[in-house]
mmCIF file with all atom_site columns, C-alpha atoms in Angstrom:
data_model
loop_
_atom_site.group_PDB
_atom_site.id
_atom_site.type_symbol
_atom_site.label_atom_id
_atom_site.label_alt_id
_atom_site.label_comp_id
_atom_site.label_asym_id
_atom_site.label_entity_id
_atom_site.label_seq_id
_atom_site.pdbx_PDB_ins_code
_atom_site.Cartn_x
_atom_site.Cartn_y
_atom_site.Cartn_z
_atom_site.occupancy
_atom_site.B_iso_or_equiv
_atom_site.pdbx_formal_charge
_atom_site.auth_seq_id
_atom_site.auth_comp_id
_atom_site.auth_asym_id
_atom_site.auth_atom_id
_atom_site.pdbx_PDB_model_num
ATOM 1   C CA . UNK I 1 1   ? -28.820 -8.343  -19.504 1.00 44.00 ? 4   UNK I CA 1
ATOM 2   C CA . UNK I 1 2   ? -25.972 -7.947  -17.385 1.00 49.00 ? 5   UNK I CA 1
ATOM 3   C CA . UNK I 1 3   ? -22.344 -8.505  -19.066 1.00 52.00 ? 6   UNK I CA 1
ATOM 4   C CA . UNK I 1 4   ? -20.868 -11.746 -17.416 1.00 49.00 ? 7   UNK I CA 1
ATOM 5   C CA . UNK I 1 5   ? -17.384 -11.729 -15.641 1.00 52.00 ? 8   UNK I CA 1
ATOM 6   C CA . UNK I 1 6   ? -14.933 -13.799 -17.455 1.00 65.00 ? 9   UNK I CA 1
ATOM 7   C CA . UNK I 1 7   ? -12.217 -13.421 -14.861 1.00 79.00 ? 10  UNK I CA 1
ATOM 8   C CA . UNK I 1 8   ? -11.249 -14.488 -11.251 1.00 91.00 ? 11  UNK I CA 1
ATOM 9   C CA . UNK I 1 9   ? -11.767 -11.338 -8.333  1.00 93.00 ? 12  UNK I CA 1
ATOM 10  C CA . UNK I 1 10  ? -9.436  -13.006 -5.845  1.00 94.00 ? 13  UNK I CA 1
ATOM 11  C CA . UNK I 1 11  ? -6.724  -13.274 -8.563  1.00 96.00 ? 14  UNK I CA 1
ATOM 12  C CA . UNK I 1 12  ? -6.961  -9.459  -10.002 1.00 96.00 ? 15  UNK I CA 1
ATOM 13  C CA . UNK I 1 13  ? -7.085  -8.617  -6.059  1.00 97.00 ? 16  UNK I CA 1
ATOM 14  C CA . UNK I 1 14  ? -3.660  -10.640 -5.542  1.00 97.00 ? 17  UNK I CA 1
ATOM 15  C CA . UNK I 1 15  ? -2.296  -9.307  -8.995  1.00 97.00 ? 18  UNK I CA 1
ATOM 16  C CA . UNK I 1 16  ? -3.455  -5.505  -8.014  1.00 98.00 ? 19  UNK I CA 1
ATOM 17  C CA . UNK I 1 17  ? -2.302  -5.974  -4.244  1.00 98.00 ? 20  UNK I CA 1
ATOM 18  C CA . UNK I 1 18  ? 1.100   -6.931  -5.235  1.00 97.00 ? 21  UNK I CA 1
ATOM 19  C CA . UNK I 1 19  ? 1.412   -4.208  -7.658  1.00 98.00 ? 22  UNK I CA 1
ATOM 20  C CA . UNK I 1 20  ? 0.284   -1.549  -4.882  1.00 98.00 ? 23  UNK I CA 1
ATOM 21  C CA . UNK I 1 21  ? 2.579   -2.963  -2.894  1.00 97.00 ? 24  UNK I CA 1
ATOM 22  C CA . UNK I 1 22  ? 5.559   -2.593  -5.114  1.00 96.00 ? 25  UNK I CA 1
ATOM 23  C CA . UNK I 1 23  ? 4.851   0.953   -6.352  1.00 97.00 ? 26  UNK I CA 1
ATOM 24  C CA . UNK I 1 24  ? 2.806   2.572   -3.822  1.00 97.00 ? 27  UNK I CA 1
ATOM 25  C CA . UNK I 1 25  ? -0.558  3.820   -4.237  1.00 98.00 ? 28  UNK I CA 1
ATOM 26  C CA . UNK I 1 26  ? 0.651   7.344   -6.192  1.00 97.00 ? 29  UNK I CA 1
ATOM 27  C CA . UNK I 1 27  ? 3.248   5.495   -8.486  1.00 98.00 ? 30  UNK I CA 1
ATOM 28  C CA . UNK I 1 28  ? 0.701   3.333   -9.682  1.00 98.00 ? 31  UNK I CA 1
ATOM 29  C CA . UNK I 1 29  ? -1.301  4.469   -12.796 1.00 97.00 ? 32  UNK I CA 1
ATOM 30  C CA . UNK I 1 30  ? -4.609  2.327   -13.806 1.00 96.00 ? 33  UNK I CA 1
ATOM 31  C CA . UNK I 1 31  ? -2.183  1.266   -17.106 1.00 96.00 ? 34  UNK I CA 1
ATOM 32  C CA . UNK I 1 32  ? -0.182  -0.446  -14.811 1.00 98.00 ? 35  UNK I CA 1
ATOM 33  C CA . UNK I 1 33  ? -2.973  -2.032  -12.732 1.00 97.00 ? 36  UNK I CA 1
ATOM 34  C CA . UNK I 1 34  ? -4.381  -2.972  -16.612 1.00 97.00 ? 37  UNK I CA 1
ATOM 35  C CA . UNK I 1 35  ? -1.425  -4.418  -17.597 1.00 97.00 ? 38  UNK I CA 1
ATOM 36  C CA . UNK I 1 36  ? -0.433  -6.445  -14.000 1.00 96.00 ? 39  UNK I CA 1
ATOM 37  C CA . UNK I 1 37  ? -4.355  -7.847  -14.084 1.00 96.00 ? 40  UNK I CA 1
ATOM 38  C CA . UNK I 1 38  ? -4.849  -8.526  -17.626 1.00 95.00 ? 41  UNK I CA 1
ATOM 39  C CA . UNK I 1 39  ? -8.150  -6.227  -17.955 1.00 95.00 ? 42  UNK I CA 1
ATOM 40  C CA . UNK I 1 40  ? -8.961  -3.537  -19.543 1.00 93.00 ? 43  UNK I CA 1
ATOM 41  C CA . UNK I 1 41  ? -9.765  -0.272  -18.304 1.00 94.00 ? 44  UNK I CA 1
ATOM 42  C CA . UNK I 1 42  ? -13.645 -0.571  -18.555 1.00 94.00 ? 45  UNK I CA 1
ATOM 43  C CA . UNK I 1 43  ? -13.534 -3.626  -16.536 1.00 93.00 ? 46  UNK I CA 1
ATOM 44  C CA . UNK I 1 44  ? -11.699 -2.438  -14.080 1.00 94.00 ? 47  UNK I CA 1
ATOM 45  C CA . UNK I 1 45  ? -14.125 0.436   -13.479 1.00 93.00 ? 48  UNK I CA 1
ATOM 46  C CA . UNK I 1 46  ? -16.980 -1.857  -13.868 1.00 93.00 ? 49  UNK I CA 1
ATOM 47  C CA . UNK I 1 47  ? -15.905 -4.899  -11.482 1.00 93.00 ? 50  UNK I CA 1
ATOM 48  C CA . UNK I 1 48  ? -14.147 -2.180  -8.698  1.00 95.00 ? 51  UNK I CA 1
ATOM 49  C CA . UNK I 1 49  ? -14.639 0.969   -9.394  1.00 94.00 ? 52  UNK I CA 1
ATOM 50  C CA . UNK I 1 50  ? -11.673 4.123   -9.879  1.00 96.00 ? 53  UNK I CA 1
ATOM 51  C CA . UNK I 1 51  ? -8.511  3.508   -8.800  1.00 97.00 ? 54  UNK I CA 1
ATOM 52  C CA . UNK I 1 52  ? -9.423  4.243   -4.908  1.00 97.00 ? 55  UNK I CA 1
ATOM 53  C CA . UNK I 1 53  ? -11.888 1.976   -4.412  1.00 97.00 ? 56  UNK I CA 1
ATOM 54  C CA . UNK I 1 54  ? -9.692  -0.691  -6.085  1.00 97.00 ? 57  UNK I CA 1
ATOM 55  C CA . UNK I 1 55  ? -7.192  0.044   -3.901  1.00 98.00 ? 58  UNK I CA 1
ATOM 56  C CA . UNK I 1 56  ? -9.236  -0.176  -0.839  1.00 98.00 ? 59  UNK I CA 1
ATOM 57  C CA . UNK I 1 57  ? -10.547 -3.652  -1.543  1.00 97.00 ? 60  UNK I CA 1
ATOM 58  C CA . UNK I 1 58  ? -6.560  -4.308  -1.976  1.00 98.00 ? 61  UNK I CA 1
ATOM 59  C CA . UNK I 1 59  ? -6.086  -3.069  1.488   1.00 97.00 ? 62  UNK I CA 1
ATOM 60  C CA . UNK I 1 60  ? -8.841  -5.439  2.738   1.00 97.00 ? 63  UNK I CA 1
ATOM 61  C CA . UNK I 1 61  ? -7.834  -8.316  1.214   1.00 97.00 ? 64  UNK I CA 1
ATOM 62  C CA . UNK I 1 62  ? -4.589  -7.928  2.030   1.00 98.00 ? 65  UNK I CA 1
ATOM 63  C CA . UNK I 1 63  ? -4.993  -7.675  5.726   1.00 97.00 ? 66  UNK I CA 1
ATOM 64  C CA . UNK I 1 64  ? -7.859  -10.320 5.779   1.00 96.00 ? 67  UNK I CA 1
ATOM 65  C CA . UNK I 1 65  ? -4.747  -12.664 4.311   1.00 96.00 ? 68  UNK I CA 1
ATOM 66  C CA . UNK I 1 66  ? -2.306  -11.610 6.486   1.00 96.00 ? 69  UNK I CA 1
ATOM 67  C CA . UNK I 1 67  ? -4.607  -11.932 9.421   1.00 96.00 ? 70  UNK I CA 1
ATOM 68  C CA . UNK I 1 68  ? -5.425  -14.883 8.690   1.00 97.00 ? 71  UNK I CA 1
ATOM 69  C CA . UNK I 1 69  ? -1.601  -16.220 8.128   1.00 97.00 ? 72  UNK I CA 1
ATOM 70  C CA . UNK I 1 70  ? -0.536  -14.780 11.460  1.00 97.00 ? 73  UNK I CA 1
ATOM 71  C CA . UNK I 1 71  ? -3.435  -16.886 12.823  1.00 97.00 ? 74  UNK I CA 1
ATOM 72  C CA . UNK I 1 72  ? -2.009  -20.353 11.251  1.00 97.00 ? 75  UNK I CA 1
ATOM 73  C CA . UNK I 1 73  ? 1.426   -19.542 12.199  1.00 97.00 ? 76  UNK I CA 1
ATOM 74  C CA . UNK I 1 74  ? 0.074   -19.275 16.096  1.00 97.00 ? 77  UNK I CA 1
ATOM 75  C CA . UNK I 1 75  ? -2.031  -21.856 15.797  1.00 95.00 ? 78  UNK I CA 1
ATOM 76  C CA . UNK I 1 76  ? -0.228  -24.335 16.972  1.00 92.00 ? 79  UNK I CA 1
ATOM 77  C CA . UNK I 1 77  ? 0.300   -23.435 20.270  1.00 96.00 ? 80  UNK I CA 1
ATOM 78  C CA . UNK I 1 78  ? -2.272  -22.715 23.146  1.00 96.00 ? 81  UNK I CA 1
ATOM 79  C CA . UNK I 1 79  ? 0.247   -20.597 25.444  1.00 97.00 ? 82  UNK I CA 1
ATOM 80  C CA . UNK I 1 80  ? -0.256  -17.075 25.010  1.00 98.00 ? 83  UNK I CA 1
ATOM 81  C CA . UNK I 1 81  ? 3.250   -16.379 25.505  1.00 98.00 ? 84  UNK I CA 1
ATOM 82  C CA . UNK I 1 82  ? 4.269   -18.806 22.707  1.00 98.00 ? 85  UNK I CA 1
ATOM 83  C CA . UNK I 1 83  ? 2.035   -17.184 20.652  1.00 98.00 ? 86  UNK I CA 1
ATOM 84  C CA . UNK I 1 84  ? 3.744   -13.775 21.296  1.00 98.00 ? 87  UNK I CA 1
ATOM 85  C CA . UNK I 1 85  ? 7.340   -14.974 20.531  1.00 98.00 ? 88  UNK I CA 1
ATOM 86  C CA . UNK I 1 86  ? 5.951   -17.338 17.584  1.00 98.00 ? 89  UNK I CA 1
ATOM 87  C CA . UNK I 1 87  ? 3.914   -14.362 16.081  1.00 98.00 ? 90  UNK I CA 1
ATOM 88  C CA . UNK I 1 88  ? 7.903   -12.456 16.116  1.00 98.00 ? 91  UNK I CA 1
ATOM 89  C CA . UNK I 1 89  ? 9.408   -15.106 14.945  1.00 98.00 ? 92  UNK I CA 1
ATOM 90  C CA . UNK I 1 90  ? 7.320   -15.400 11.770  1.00 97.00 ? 93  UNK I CA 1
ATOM 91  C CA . UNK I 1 91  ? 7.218   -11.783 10.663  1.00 97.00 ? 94  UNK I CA 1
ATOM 92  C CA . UNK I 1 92  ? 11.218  -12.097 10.760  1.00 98.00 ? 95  UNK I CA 1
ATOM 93  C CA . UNK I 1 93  ? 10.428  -15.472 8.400   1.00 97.00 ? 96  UNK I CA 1
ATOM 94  C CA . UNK I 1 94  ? 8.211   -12.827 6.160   1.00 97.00 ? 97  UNK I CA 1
ATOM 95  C CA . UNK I 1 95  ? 10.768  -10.206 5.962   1.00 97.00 ? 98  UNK I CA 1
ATOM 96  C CA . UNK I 1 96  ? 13.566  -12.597 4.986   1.00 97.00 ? 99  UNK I CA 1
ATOM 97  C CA . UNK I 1 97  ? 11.574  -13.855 1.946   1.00 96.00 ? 100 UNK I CA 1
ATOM 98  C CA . UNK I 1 98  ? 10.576  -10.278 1.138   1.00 95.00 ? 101 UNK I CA 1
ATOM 99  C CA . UNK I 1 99  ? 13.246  -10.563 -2.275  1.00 93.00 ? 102 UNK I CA 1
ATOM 100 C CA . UNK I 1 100 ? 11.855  -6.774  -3.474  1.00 93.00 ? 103 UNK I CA 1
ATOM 101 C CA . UNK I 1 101 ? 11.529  -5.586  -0.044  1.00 94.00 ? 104 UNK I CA 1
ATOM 102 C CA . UNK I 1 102 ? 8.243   -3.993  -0.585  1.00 95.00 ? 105 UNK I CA 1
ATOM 103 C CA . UNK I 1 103 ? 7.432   -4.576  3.090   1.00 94.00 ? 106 UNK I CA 1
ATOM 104 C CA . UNK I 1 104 ? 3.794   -4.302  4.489   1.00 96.00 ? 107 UNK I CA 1
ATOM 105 C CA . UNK I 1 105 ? 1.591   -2.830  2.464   1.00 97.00 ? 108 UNK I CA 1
ATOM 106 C CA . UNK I 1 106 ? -0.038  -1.481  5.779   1.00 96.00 ? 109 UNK I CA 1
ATOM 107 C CA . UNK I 1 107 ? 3.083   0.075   7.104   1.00 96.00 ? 110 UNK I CA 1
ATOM 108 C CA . UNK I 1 108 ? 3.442   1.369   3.755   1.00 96.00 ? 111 UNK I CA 1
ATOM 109 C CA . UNK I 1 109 ? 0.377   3.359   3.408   1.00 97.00 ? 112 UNK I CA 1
ATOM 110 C CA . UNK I 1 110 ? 0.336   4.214   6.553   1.00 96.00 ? 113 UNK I CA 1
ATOM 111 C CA . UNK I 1 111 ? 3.295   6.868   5.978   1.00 95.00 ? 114 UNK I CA 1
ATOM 112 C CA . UNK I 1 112 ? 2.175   6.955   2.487   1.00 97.00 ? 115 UNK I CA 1
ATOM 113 C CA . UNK I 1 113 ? -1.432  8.078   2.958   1.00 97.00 ? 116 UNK I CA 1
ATOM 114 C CA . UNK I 1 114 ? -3.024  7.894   6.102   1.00 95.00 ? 117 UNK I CA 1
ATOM 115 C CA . UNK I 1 115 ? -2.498  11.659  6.789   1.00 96.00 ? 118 UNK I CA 1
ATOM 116 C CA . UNK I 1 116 ? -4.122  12.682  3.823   1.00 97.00 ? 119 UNK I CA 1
ATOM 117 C CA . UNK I 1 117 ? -6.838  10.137  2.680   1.00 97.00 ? 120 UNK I CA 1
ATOM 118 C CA . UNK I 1 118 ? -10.032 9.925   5.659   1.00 97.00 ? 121 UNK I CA 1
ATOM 119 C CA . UNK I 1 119 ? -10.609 6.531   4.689   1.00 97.00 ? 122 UNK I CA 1
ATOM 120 C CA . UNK I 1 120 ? -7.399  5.026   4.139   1.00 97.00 ? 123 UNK I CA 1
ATOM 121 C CA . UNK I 1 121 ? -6.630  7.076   7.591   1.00 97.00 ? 124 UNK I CA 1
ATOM 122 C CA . UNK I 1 122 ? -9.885  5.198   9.652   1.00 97.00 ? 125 UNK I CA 1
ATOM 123 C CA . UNK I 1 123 ? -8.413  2.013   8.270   1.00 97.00 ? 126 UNK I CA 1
ATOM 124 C CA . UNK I 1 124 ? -4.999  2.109   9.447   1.00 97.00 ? 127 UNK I CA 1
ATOM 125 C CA . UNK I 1 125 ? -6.337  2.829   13.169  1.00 97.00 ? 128 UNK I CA 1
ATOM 126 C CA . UNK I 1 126 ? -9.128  0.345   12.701  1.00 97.00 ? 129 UNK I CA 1
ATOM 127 C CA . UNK I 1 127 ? -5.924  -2.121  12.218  1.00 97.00 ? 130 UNK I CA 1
ATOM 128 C CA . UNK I 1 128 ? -3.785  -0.635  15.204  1.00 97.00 ? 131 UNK I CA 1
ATOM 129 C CA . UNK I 1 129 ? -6.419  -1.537  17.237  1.00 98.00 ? 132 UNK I CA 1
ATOM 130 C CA . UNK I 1 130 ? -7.081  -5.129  16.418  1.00 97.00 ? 133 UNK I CA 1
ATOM 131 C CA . UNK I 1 131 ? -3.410  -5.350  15.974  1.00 98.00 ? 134 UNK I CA 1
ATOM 132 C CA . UNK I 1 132 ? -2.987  -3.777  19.582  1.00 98.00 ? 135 UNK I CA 1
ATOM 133 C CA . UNK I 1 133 ? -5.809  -5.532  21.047  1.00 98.00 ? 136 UNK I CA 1
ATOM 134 C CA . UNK I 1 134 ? -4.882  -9.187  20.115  1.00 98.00 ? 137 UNK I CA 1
ATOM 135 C CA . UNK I 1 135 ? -1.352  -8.549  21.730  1.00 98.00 ? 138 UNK I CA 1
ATOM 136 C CA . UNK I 1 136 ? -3.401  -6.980  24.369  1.00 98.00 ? 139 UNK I CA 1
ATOM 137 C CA . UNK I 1 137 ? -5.198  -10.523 24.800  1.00 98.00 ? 140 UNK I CA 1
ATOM 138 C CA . UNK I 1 138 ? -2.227  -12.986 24.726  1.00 98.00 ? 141 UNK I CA 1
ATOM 139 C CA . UNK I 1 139 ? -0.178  -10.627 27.428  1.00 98.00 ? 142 UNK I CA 1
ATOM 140 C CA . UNK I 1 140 ? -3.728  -10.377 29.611  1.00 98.00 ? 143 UNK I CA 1
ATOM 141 C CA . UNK I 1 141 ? -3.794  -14.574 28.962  1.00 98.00 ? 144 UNK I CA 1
ATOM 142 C CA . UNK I 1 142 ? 0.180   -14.753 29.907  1.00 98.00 ? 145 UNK I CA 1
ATOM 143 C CA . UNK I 1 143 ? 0.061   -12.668 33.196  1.00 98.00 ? 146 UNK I CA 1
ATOM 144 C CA . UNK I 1 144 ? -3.165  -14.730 34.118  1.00 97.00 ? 147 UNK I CA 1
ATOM 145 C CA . UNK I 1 145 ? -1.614  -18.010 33.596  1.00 97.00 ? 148 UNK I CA 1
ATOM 146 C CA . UNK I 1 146 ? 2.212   -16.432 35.203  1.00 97.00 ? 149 UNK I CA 1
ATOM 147 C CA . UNK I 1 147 ? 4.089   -17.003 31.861  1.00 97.00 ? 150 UNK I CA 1
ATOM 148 C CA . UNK I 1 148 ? 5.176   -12.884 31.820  1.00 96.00 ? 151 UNK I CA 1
ATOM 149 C CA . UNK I 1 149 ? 5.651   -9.874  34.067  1.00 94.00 ? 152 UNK I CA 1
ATOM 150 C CA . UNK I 1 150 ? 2.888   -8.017  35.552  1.00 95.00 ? 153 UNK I CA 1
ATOM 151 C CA . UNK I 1 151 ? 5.674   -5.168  35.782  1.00 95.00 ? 154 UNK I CA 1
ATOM 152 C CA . UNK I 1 152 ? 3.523   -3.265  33.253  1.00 97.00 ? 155 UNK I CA 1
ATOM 153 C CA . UNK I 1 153 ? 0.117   -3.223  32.325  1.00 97.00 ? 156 UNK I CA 1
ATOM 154 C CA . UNK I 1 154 ? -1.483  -5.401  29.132  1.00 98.00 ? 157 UNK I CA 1
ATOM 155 C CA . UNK I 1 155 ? -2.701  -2.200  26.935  1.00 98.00 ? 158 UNK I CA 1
ATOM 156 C CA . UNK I 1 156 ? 1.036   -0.923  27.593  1.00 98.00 ? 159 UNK I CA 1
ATOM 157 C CA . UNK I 1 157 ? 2.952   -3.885  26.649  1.00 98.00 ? 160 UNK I CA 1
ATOM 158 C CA . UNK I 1 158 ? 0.445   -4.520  23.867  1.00 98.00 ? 161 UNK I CA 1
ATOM 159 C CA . UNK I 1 159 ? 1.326   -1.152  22.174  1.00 98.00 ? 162 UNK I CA 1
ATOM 160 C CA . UNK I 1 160 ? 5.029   -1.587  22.918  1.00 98.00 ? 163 UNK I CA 1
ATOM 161 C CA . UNK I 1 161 ? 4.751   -4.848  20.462  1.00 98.00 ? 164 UNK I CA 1
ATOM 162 C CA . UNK I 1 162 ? 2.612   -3.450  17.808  1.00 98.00 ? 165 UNK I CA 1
ATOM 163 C CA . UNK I 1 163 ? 5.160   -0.677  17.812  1.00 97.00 ? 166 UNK I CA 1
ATOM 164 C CA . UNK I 1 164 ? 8.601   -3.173  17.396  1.00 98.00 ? 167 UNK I CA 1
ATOM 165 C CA . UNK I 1 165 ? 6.132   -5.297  14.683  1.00 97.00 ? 168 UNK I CA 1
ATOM 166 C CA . UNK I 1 166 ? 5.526   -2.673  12.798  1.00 96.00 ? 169 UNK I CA 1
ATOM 167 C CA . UNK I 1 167 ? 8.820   -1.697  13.085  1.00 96.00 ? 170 UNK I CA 1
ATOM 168 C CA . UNK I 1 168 ? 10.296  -4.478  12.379  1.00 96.00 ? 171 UNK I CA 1
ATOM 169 C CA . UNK I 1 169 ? 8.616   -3.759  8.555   1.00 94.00 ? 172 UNK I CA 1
ATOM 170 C CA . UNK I 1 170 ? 10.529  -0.426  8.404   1.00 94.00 ? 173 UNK I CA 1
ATOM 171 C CA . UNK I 1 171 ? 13.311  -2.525  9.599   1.00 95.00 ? 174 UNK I CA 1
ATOM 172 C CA . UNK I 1 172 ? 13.712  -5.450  7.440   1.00 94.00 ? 175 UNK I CA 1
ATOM 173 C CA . UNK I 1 173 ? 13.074  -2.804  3.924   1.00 92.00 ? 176 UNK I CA 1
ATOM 174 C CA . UNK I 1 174 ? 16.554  -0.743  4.912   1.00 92.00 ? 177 UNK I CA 1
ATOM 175 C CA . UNK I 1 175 ? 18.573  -3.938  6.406   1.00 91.00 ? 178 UNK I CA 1
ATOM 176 C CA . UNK I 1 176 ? 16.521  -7.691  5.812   1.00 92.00 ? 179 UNK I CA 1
ATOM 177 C CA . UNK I 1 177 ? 19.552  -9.109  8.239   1.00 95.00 ? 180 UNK I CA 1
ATOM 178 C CA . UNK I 1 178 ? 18.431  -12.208 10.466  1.00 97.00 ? 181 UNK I CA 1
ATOM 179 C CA . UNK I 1 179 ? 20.974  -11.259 12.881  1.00 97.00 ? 182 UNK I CA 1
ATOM 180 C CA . UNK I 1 180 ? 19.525  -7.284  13.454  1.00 96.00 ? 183 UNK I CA 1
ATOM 181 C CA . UNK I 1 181 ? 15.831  -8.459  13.115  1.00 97.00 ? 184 UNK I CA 1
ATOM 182 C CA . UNK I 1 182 ? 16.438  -11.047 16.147  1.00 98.00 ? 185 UNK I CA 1
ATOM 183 C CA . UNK I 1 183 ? 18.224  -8.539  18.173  1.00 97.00 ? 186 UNK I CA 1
ATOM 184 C CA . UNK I 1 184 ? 15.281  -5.895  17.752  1.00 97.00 ? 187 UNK I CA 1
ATOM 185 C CA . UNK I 1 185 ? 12.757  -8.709  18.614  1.00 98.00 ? 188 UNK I CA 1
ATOM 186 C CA . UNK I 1 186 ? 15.246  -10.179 21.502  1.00 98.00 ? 189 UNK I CA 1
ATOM 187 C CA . UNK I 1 187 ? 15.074  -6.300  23.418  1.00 97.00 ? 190 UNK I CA 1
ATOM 188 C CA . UNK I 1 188 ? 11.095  -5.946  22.659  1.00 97.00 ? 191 UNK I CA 1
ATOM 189 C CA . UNK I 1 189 ? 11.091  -9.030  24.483  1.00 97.00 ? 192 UNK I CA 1
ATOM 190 C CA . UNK I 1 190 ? 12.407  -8.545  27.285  1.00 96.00 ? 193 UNK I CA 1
ATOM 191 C CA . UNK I 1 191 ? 9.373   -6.507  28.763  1.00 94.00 ? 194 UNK I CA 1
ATOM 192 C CA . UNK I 1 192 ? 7.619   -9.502  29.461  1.00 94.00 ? 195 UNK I CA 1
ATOM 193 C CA . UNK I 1 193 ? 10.269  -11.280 32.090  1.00 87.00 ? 196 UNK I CA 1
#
C-alpha cells in the first residue's frame, strides 16, 4: 500500500521556488530545500525526485505563475498596444517590490545554467519563444489596427522587447530605481511610434 502524502505540492513548489530563486540552483543544497519545505529528505526524493528534477518542476511552476500574472495584469485592456506598455509597466511594479532582489528566476538560470544543463537550456528557448511570440502578436494586432509603426517588422520589434524585459530583470537586481527602469522602458518604446 502506497504511503499517503501528508503535505501540500503547490506549497513545497512555492517554498522550493523561492529558495531557488534566492540562492541559485548550485548554492542550494537538498538541506536547505529540507529545511525551507519542512520535509525530509526521503520525501523529497519520493514526491519529486533528486534535486534536478525538483528544480525543474520549480522552473515550471514558476513560469506557469508568472504567465499567468502577466496575463491578469493585461487583461484589462483589448488594445494590443495597451497591452504592450501595460505588460512594461507591471514588470517595473515587480521589480520595485523585489525587497531581496532575487530577480527572475528565468533570467537567472538562464546565465546560471542554460549553457551547461540540455534541459534547463531547451527550456529557456522554449520561453524566448512564447515570450517573443506573444509580443510578436500584440505588435502584428497594433500595426493591423494603426496603433504603432510599421517602420520595422513584428518578429523584429518583438525580440527588441523581450530583450529590454528581460533586461529590465538584470536591471532592476544592480539599481531597483523607478526613475532608470522608466527611462529604459520609455527608449524601448519608442520603436513603435
Amino acid at each position: 500500500m502506497p504511503k499517503e502524502v501528508l503535505f501540500n505540492e503547490v506549497t513545497v513548489l512555492q517554498k522550493a521556488t523561492a529558495l531557488f530563486l534566492h540562492k541559485g540552483y548550485n548554492g542550494t543544497s537538498m538541506d536547505d530545500l529540507t529545511k525551507a519545505t519542512g520535509l525530509s529528505r526521503s520525501s523529497l526524493y519520493n514526491s519529486f525526485g533528486d534535486k534536478h528534477s525538483l528544480f525543474i518542476r520549480c522552473l515550471n511552476y514558476y513560469l506557469s505563475d508568472q504567465g499567468k500574472m502577466l496575463m491578469q495584469a493585461v487583461g484589462a485592456t483589448n488594445s494590443p498596444l495597451k497591452k504592450i506598455k501595460i505588460a512594461f509597466k507591471y514588470m517595473v511594479d515587480v521589480i520595485l517590490r523585489d525587497d531581496k532582489r532575487d530577480g527572475c528566476l528565468m533570467v537567472n538560470t538562464t546565465t546560471e545554467l542554460s549553457n551547461v544543463d540540455e534541459e534547463v537550456g531547451a527550456m529557456v528557448l522554449q520561453n524566448t519563444d512564447a515570450m517573443v511570440h506573444l509580443f510578436q502578436q500584440w505588435v502584428k494586432d497594433a500595426q493591423q489596427q494603426g496603433e504603432i509603426s510599421k517602420t520595422f517588422t513584428p518578429q523584429a520589434i518583438a525580440k527588441h522587447l523581450f530583450n529590454t524585459y528581460s533586461g529590465l530583470r538584470i536591471s532592476g537586481q544592480a539599481r531597483p530605481d523607478k526613475k532608470s527602469l522608466d527611462d529604459i522602458v520609455k527608449v524601448a518604446l519608442s520603436v513603435l511610434v
